[in-house]
PDB file of C-alpha atoms in Angstrom:
ATOM      1  CA  MET A  23       7.007 -39.834   1.311  1.00 58.00           C
ATOM      2  CA  ASN A  24       5.209 -42.748   2.821  1.00 58.00           C
ATOM      3  CA  ASP A  25       7.979 -45.108   2.032  1.00 63.00           C
ATOM      4  CA  THR A  26      10.628 -42.825   3.400  1.00 68.00           C
ATOM      5  CA  LEU A  27       8.864 -42.642   6.747  1.00 59.00           C
ATOM      6  CA  GLY A  28       8.540 -46.402   6.854  1.00 64.00           C
ATOM      7  CA  LEU A  29      12.129 -46.939   6.101  1.00 63.00           C
ATOM      8  CA  ILE A  30      12.986 -44.557   8.805  1.00 68.00           C
ATOM      9  CA  ARG A  31      10.806 -46.318  11.201  1.00 68.00           C
ATOM     10  CA  TYR A  32      12.240 -49.508  10.300  1.00 63.00           C
ATOM     11  CA  LYS A  33      15.901 -48.479  10.773  1.00 65.00           C
ATOM     12  CA  PHE A  34      14.746 -46.969  14.118  1.00 57.00           C
ATOM     13  CA  ILE A  35      13.334 -50.244  15.250  1.00 68.00           C
ATOM     14  CA  ILE A  36      16.475 -52.266  14.250  1.00 69.00           C
ATOM     15  CA  LEU A  37      18.473 -49.696  16.158  1.00 58.00           C
ATOM     16  CA  ILE A  38      16.448 -50.095  19.286  1.00 67.00           C
ATOM     17  CA  VAL A  39      16.573 -54.026  19.069  1.00 60.00           C
ATOM     18  CA  PHE A  40      20.192 -53.757  18.575  1.00 56.00           C
ATOM     19  CA  LEU A  41      20.711 -51.590  21.542  1.00 59.00           C
ATOM     20  CA  ILE A  42      18.570 -53.777  23.764  1.00 70.00           C
ATOM     21  CA  LEU A  43      20.626 -56.803  22.759  1.00 63.00           C
ATOM     22  CA  LEU A  44      23.973 -54.792  23.427  1.00 61.00           C
ATOM     23  CA  CYS A  45      23.029 -53.414  26.764  1.00 59.00           C
ATOM     24  CA  PRO A  46      23.245 -56.734  28.741  1.00 58.00           C
ATOM     25  CA  LEU A  47      26.784 -57.172  27.575  1.00 51.00           C
ATOM     26  CA  ALA A  48      27.896 -53.771  28.737  1.00 48.00           C
ATOM     27  CA  VAL A  49      26.433 -54.195  32.019  1.00 45.00           C
ATOM     28  CA  GLN A  50      28.196 -57.726  32.302  1.00 44.00           C
ATOM     29  CA  LYS A  51      31.430 -56.072  31.386  1.00 44.00           C
ATOM     30  CA  ALA A  52      30.874 -53.310  33.927  1.00 43.00           C
ATOM     31  CA  THR A  53      30.026 -55.695  36.725  1.00 44.00           C
ATOM     32  CA  GLY A  54      33.097 -57.715  36.097  1.00 44.00           C
ATOM     33  CA  ILE A  55      35.255 -54.760  36.348  1.00 42.00           C
ATOM     34  CA  SER A  56      33.830 -53.693  39.703  1.00 40.00           C
ATOM     35  CA  THR A  57      35.091 -57.072  41.468  1.00 42.00           C
ATOM     36  CA  ILE A  58      38.745 -55.906  41.424  1.00 46.00           C
ATOM     37  CA  ASP A  59      40.122 -56.143  44.969  1.00 58.00           C
ATOM     38  CA  TYR A  60      41.680 -52.965  46.298  1.00 68.00           C
ATOM     39  CA  GLU A  61      44.862 -53.055  48.290  1.00 87.00           C
ATOM     40  CA  VAL A  62      44.312 -51.673  51.655  1.00 93.00           C
ATOM     41  CA  PRO A  63      47.036 -49.310  52.842  1.00 94.00           C
ATOM     42  CA  ILE A  64      48.454 -50.384  56.264  1.00 95.00           C
ATOM     43  CA  TYR A  65      50.038 -47.475  58.289  1.00 96.00           C
ATOM     44  CA  LYS A  66      52.863 -47.689  60.793  1.00 95.00           C
ATOM     45  CA  ILE A  67      50.824 -46.314  63.599  1.00 94.00           C
ATOM     46  CA  SER A  68      49.874 -47.564  66.974  1.00 93.00           C
ATOM     47  CA  ILE A  69      46.720 -49.190  65.601  1.00 94.00           C
ATOM     48  CA  PRO A  70      47.235 -52.909  64.896  1.00 94.00           C
ATOM     49  CA  GLU A  71      47.140 -54.070  61.209  1.00 95.00           C
ATOM     50  CA  ASN A  72      44.151 -56.334  61.661  1.00 94.00           C
ATOM     51  CA  THR A  73      42.280 -53.403  63.288  1.00 95.00           C
ATOM     52  CA  GLN A  74      43.064 -51.280  60.377  1.00 95.00           C
ATOM     53  CA  LEU A  75      41.671 -53.846  58.067  1.00 96.00           C
ATOM     54  CA  ASP A  76      38.591 -53.888  60.172  1.00 95.00           C
ATOM     55  CA  ILE A  77      38.303 -50.099  60.187  1.00 96.00           C
ATOM     56  CA  TRP A  78      38.924 -50.004  56.278  1.00 97.00           C
ATOM     57  CA  LYS A  79      36.094 -52.538  55.788  1.00 97.00           C
ATOM     58  CA  ILE A  80      33.805 -50.682  58.029  1.00 97.00           C
ATOM     59  CA  CYS A  81      34.504 -47.304  56.552  1.00 98.00           C
ATOM     60  CA  GLU A  82      33.893 -48.811  53.060  1.00 97.00           C
ATOM     61  CA  GLU A  83      30.431 -50.133  54.058  1.00 97.00           C
ATOM     62  CA  ASN A  84      29.434 -46.638  55.426  1.00 98.00           C
ATOM     63  CA  ASP A  85      31.125 -44.555  52.444  1.00 97.00           C
ATOM     64  CA  LEU A  86      33.280 -42.830  54.808  1.00 97.00           C
ATOM     65  CA  SER A  87      37.027 -41.980  54.470  1.00 97.00           C
ATOM     66  CA  TYR A  88      39.373 -44.796  55.748  1.00 97.00           C
ATOM     67  CA  GLU A  89      42.030 -42.140  56.835  1.00 98.00           C
ATOM     68  CA  LEU A  90      39.335 -40.367  58.674  1.00 97.00           C
ATOM     69  CA  GLY A  91      38.369 -43.364  60.597  1.00 97.00           C
ATOM     70  CA  LEU A  92      42.054 -43.974  61.488  1.00 97.00           C
ATOM     71  CA  SER A  93      42.495 -40.390  62.387  1.00 97.00           C
ATOM     72  CA  VAL A  94      39.624 -40.227  64.795  1.00 97.00           C
ATOM     73  CA  PHE A  95      40.707 -43.489  66.611  1.00 95.00           C
ATOM     74  CA  GLN A  96      44.328 -42.072  66.802  1.00 95.00           C
ATOM     75  CA  ILE A  97      43.694 -38.695  68.023  1.00 95.00           C
ATOM     76  CA  GLU A  98      41.241 -40.066  70.604  1.00 93.00           C
ATOM     77  CA  GLY A  99      43.775 -42.665  71.692  1.00 92.00           C
ATOM     78  CA  VAL A 100      41.195 -45.398  71.472  1.00 87.00           C
ATOM     79  CA  ASN A 101      42.696 -48.697  72.660  1.00 82.00           C
ATOM     80  CA  ASP A 102      39.530 -50.816  72.863  1.00 78.00           C
ATOM     81  CA  PHE A 103      39.658 -52.262  69.224  1.00 85.00           C
ATOM     82  CA  GLN A 104      36.638 -54.673  69.389  1.00 90.00           C
ATOM     83  CA  THR A 105      34.912 -54.758  66.029  1.00 89.00           C
ATOM     84  CA  GLY A 106      31.524 -53.829  67.472  1.00 93.00           C
ATOM     85  CA  ASN A 107      32.988 -50.730  69.068  1.00 93.00           C
ATOM     86  CA  ILE A 108      34.784 -49.872  65.835  1.00 95.00           C
ATOM     87  CA  ARG A 109      31.577 -50.315  63.917  1.00 96.00           C
ATOM     88  CA  ALA A 110      29.517 -48.105  66.374  1.00 96.00           C
ATOM     89  CA  GLU A 111      32.078 -45.343  66.129  1.00 96.00           C
ATOM     90  CA  ILE A 112      32.256 -45.210  62.333  1.00 97.00           C
ATOM     91  CA  GLU A 113      28.458 -45.623  61.969  1.00 98.00           C
ATOM     92  CA  LYS A 114      27.901 -42.688  64.385  1.00 98.00           C
ATOM     93  CA  LEU A 115      30.353 -40.661  62.203  1.00 98.00           C
ATOM     94  CA  ALA A 116      28.383 -41.617  59.100  1.00 98.00           C
ATOM     95  CA  TYR A 117      25.115 -40.750  60.920  1.00 98.00           C
ATOM     96  CA  LEU A 118      26.464 -37.318  61.891  1.00 98.00           C
ATOM     97  CA  ARG A 119      27.817 -36.739  58.347  1.00 98.00           C
ATOM     98  CA  ASP A 120      24.284 -37.562  56.898  1.00 98.00           C
ATOM     99  CA  TYR A 121      22.551 -35.379  59.597  1.00 98.00           C
ATOM    100  CA  TRP A 122      24.540 -32.312  58.608  1.00 97.00           C
ATOM    101  CA  SER A 123      24.160 -33.143  54.995  1.00 97.00           C
ATOM    102  CA  GLU A 124      20.449 -33.231  55.183  1.00 97.00           C
ATOM    103  CA  GLN A 125      20.643 -29.740  56.907  1.00 96.00           C
ATOM    104  CA  GLY A 126      21.887 -28.542  53.550  1.00 96.00           C
ATOM    105  CA  PHE A 127      25.496 -27.606  54.486  1.00 95.00           C
ATOM    106  CA  PRO A 128      28.286 -28.155  51.814  1.00 95.00           C
ATOM    107  CA  ASP A 129      30.661 -31.082  52.237  1.00 93.00           C
ATOM    108  CA  GLU A 130      33.697 -29.145  53.438  1.00 90.00           C
ATOM    109  CA  ILE A 131      31.509 -27.701  56.220  1.00 94.00           C
ATOM    110  CA  VAL A 132      29.748 -31.028  56.863  1.00 96.00           C
ATOM    111  CA  PHE A 133      33.247 -32.452  57.668  1.00 96.00           C
ATOM    112  CA  ASP A 134      33.826 -30.035  60.493  1.00 95.00           C
ATOM    113  CA  LEU A 135      30.223 -30.258  61.828  1.00 96.00           C
ATOM    114  CA  MET A 136      30.598 -34.010  61.866  1.00 97.00           C
ATOM    115  CA  LEU A 137      33.695 -33.915  63.850  1.00 97.00           C
ATOM    116  CA  LEU A 138      32.315 -31.221  66.275  1.00 95.00           C
ATOM    117  CA  SER A 139      29.223 -33.236  66.801  1.00 96.00           C
ATOM    118  CA  LYS A 140      31.333 -36.429  67.590  1.00 96.00           C
ATOM    119  CA  GLN A 141      33.163 -34.447  70.324  1.00 94.00           C
ATOM    120  CA  ARG A 142      30.270 -32.263  71.607  1.00 94.00           C
ATOM    121  CA  GLY A 143      27.029 -33.783  70.431  1.00 96.00           C
ATOM    122  CA  ILE A 144      24.580 -32.240  67.942  1.00 96.00           C
ATOM    123  CA  ASP A 145      23.225 -29.730  70.485  1.00 96.00           C
ATOM    124  CA  GLY A 146      26.697 -28.699  71.468  1.00 93.00           C
ATOM    125  CA  CYS A 147      27.767 -28.248  67.986  1.00 92.00           C
ATOM    126  CA  GLU A 148      24.696 -26.122  67.253  1.00 93.00           C
ATOM    127  CA  ASN A 149      25.259 -23.966  70.277  1.00 91.00           C
ATOM    128  CA  LEU A 150      29.012 -23.407  69.143  1.00 90.00           C
ATOM    129  CA  MET A 151      27.650 -22.559  65.554  1.00 89.00           C
ATOM    130  CA  LYS A 152      25.378 -19.915  67.265  1.00 90.00           C
ATOM    131  CA  ASP A 153      28.247 -18.442  69.255  1.00 88.00           C
ATOM    132  CA  THR A 154      30.977 -18.295  66.447  1.00 84.00           C
ATOM    133  CA  ASP A 155      31.639 -19.008  62.926  1.00 79.00           C
ATOM    134  CA  ALA A 156      35.101 -20.261  63.798  1.00 78.00           C
ATOM    135  CA  TYR A 157      33.983 -23.702  64.655  1.00 73.00           C
ATOM    136  CA  HIS A 158      36.486 -25.025  62.114  1.00 75.00           C
ATOM    137  CA  LEU A 159      39.193 -23.835  64.519  1.00 85.00           C
ATOM    138  CA  ASP A 160      38.183 -26.082  67.237  1.00 90.00           C
ATOM    139  CA  ASN A 161      41.231 -28.006  68.565  1.00 94.00           C
ATOM    140  CA  TYR A 162      39.830 -31.304  68.015  1.00 95.00           C
ATOM    141  CA  VAL A 163      38.679 -30.685  64.447  1.00 95.00           C
ATOM    142  CA  GLN A 164      42.047 -29.402  63.583  1.00 96.00           C
ATOM    143  CA  LYS A 165      43.851 -32.379  65.174  1.00 97.00           C
ATOM    144  CA  VAL A 166      41.762 -34.974  63.288  1.00 97.00           C
ATOM    145  CA  THR A 167      42.052 -32.822  59.920  1.00 96.00           C
ATOM    146  CA  GLU A 168      45.789 -32.503  60.244  1.00 97.00           C
ATOM    147  CA  TYR A 169      46.307 -36.200  61.154  1.00 97.00           C
ATOM    148  CA  LYS A 170      43.955 -37.195  58.145  1.00 97.00           C
ATOM    149  CA  PHE A 171      46.072 -34.992  55.871  1.00 97.00           C
ATOM    150  CA  TYR A 172      49.207 -36.663  57.232  1.00 97.00           C
ATOM    151  CA  LEU A 173      47.905 -40.109  56.491  1.00 96.00           C
ATOM    152  CA  GLU A 174      46.902 -39.110  53.044  1.00 95.00           C
ATOM    153  CA  GLN A 175      50.427 -37.758  52.287  1.00 95.00           C
ATOM    154  CA  ILE A 176      52.290 -41.011  53.302  1.00 88.00           C
TER     155      ILE A 176
END
């Protein structure tokens, strides 16, 4: 009985050592895979290609949809495409997304609230939510959503 437990412990220790030695290899392989460059879709819209690349990069940094970023700039008719302004607008969207997520709203509602807050401010969005449940029918929210869907279908 004692020999059986000793043999099981011995096998268990060998297995642990083997896994410890194998894990760094798995991490190295996974790291190597993550360095693949992704092709950035460039759309035939009024936003210049180099600006689209800037928007894509900043959206990636903020874990925000690239098509959402393009849609907001396109619907708002933004013509001032300085990198600092682009960064500020995208970071504002990310802040609003995080704010509403922290309030406990599900993602599909956070999307609408983020856009409403961009247009009306957080207080304006909260006031609209008190007045109606149809905030997703807001003209700005619908335009941005429809344009984002359009870009995703191209």
